Short mmCIF file of C-alpha atoms in Angstrom, two decimals:
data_model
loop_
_atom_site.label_atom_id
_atom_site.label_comp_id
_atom_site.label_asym_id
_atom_site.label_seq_id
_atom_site.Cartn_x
_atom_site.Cartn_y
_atom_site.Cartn_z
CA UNK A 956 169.74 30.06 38.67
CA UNK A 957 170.18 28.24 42.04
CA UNK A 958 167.92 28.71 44.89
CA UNK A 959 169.81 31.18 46.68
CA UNK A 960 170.53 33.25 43.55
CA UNK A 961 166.93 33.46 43.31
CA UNK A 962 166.00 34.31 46.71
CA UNK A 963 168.32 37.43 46.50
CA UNK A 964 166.54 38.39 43.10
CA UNK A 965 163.35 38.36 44.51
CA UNK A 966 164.70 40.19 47.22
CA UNK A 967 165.87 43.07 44.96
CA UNK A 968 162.86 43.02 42.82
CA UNK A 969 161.02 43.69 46.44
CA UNK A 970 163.32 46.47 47.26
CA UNK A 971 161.86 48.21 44.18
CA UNK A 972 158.18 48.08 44.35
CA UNK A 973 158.67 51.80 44.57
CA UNK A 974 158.99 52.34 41.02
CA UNK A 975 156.66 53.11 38.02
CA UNK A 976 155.31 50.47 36.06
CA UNK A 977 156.10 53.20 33.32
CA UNK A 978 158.00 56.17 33.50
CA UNK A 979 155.97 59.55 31.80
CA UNK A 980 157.06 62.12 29.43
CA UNK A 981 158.34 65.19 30.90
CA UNK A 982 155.69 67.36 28.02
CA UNK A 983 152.88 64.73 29.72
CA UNK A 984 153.87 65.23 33.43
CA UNK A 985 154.24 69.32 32.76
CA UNK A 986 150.35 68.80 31.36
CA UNK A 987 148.64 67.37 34.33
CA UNK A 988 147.18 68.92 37.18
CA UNK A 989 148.80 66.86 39.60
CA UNK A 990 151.47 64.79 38.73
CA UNK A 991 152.22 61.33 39.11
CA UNK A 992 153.36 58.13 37.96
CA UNK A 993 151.43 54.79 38.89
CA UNK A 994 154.34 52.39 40.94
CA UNK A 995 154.57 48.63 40.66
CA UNK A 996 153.25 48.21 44.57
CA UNK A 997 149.90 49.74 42.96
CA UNK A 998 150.56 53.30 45.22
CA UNK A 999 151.17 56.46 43.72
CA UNK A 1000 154.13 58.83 43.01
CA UNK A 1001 153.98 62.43 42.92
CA UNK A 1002 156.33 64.54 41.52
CA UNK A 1003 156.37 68.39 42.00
CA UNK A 1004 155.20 70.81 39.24
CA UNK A 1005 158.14 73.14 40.69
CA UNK A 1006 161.07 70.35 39.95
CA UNK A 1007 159.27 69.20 36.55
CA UNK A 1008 159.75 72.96 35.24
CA UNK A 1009 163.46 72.91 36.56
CA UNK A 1010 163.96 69.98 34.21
CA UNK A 1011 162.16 71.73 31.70
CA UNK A 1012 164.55 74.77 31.82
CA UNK A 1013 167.35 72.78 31.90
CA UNK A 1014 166.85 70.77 28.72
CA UNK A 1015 164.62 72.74 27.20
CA UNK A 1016 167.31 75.05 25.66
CA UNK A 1017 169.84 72.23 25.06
CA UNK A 1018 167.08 69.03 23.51
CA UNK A 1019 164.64 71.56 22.42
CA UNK A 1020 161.12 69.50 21.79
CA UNK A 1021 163.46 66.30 22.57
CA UNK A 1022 163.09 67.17 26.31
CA UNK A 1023 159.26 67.32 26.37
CA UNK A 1024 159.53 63.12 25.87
CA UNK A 1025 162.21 63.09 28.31
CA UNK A 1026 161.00 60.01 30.73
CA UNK A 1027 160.17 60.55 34.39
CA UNK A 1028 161.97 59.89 37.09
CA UNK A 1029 165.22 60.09 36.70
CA UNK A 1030 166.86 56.96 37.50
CA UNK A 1031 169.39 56.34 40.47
CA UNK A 1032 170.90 53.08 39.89
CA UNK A 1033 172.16 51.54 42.81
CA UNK A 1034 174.08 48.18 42.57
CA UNK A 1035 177.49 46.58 44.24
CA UNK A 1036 179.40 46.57 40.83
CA UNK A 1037 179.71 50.63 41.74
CA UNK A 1038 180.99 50.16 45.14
CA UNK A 1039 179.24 51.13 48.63
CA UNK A 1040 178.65 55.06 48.01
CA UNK A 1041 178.55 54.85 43.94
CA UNK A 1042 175.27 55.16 41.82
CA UNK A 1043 174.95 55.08 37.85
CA UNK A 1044 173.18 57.99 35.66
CA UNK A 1045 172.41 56.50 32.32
CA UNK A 1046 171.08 58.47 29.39
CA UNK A 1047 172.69 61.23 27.79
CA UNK A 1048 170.04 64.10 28.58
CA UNK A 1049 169.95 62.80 32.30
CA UNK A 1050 173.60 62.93 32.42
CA UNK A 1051 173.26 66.70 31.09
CA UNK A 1052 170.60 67.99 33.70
CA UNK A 1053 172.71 66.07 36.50
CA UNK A 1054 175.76 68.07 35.26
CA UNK A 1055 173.55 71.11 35.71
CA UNK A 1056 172.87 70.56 38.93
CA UNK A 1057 175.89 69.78 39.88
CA UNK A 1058 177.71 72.99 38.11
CA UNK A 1059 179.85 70.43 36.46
CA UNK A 1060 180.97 69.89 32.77
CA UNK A 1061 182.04 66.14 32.54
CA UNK A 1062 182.83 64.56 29.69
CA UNK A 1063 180.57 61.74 28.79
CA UNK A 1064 178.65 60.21 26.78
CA UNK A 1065 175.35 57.92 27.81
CA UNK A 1066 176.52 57.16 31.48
CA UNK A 1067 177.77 59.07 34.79
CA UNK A 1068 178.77 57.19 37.74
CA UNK A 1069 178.34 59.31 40.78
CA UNK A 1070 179.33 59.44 44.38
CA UNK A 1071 177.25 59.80 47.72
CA UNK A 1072 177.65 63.96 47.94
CA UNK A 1073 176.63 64.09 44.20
CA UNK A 1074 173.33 61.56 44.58
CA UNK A 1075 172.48 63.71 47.83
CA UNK A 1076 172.83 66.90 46.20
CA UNK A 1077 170.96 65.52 43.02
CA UNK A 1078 168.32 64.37 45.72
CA UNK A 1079 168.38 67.65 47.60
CA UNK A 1080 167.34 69.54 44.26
CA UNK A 1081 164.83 66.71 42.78
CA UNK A 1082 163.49 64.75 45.85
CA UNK A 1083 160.60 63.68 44.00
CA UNK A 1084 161.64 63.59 40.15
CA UNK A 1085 164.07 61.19 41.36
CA UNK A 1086 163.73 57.82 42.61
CA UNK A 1087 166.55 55.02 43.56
CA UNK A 1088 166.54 51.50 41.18
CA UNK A 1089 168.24 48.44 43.07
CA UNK A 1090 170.47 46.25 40.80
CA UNK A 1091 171.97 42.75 41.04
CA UNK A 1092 175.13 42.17 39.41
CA UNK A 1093 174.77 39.63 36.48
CA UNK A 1094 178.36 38.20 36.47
#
């Protein structure tokens, strides 16, 4: 990797401190009096009791006991391969409670790519069971 290549990569892995250094179990989370996730920058990240039910109620029919290892937070991928307002979902049962949100029934399989009013509305319902992930392309 040249110098500038690596620069950039450092740059990105900067850019997402703000992530856990491991995502929880939704059945875990749901267990705990307050819960949270422990980030890479050493802080820590809350997530409401109120949103982890919602998730709960949205899988929990659908994945059954499945959903109780579901991992926490969902995952907003953000990289330039999707374009300026574009954002991945990957996973099938986060592709399933984004489709709930969003009153949608798309078909897919393990992946969603979604546009600026879908990540804000995903957002607006799950401001703190979501987070954002910065890619770099690898081509």
């Amino acid at each position: 990797m040249d110098p500038e290549s690596r620069v950039f990569a450092k740059l990105v892995r900067s850019l997402n401190d703000h992530l856990p250094v491991e995502r929880k179990a939704l059945g875990e989370l749901l267990r705990e009096e307050k819960p949270r996730v422990v980030c890479r920058d050493g802080s820590t990240h809350r997530i409401r009791k109120e949103e982890l039910e919602a998730i709960e109620r949205i899988v929990g029919s659908r994945w059954g006991k499945e959903a109780e290892r579901l991992k926490l937070p969902i995952l907003i991928e953000m990289a330039p391969d999707y374009g300026r307002s574009a954002a991945r979902i990957r996973g099938r049962v986060y592709c399933d409670i984004l489709q709930a949100i969003l009153g949608e029934d798309r078909k897919t399989t393990d992946e969603m790519v979604i546009f600026r009013p879908d990540i804000r509305r995903l957002r607006r319902e799950l401001p703190s069971a979501t987070q954002y992930a910065f890619l770099i392309s690898t081509s």
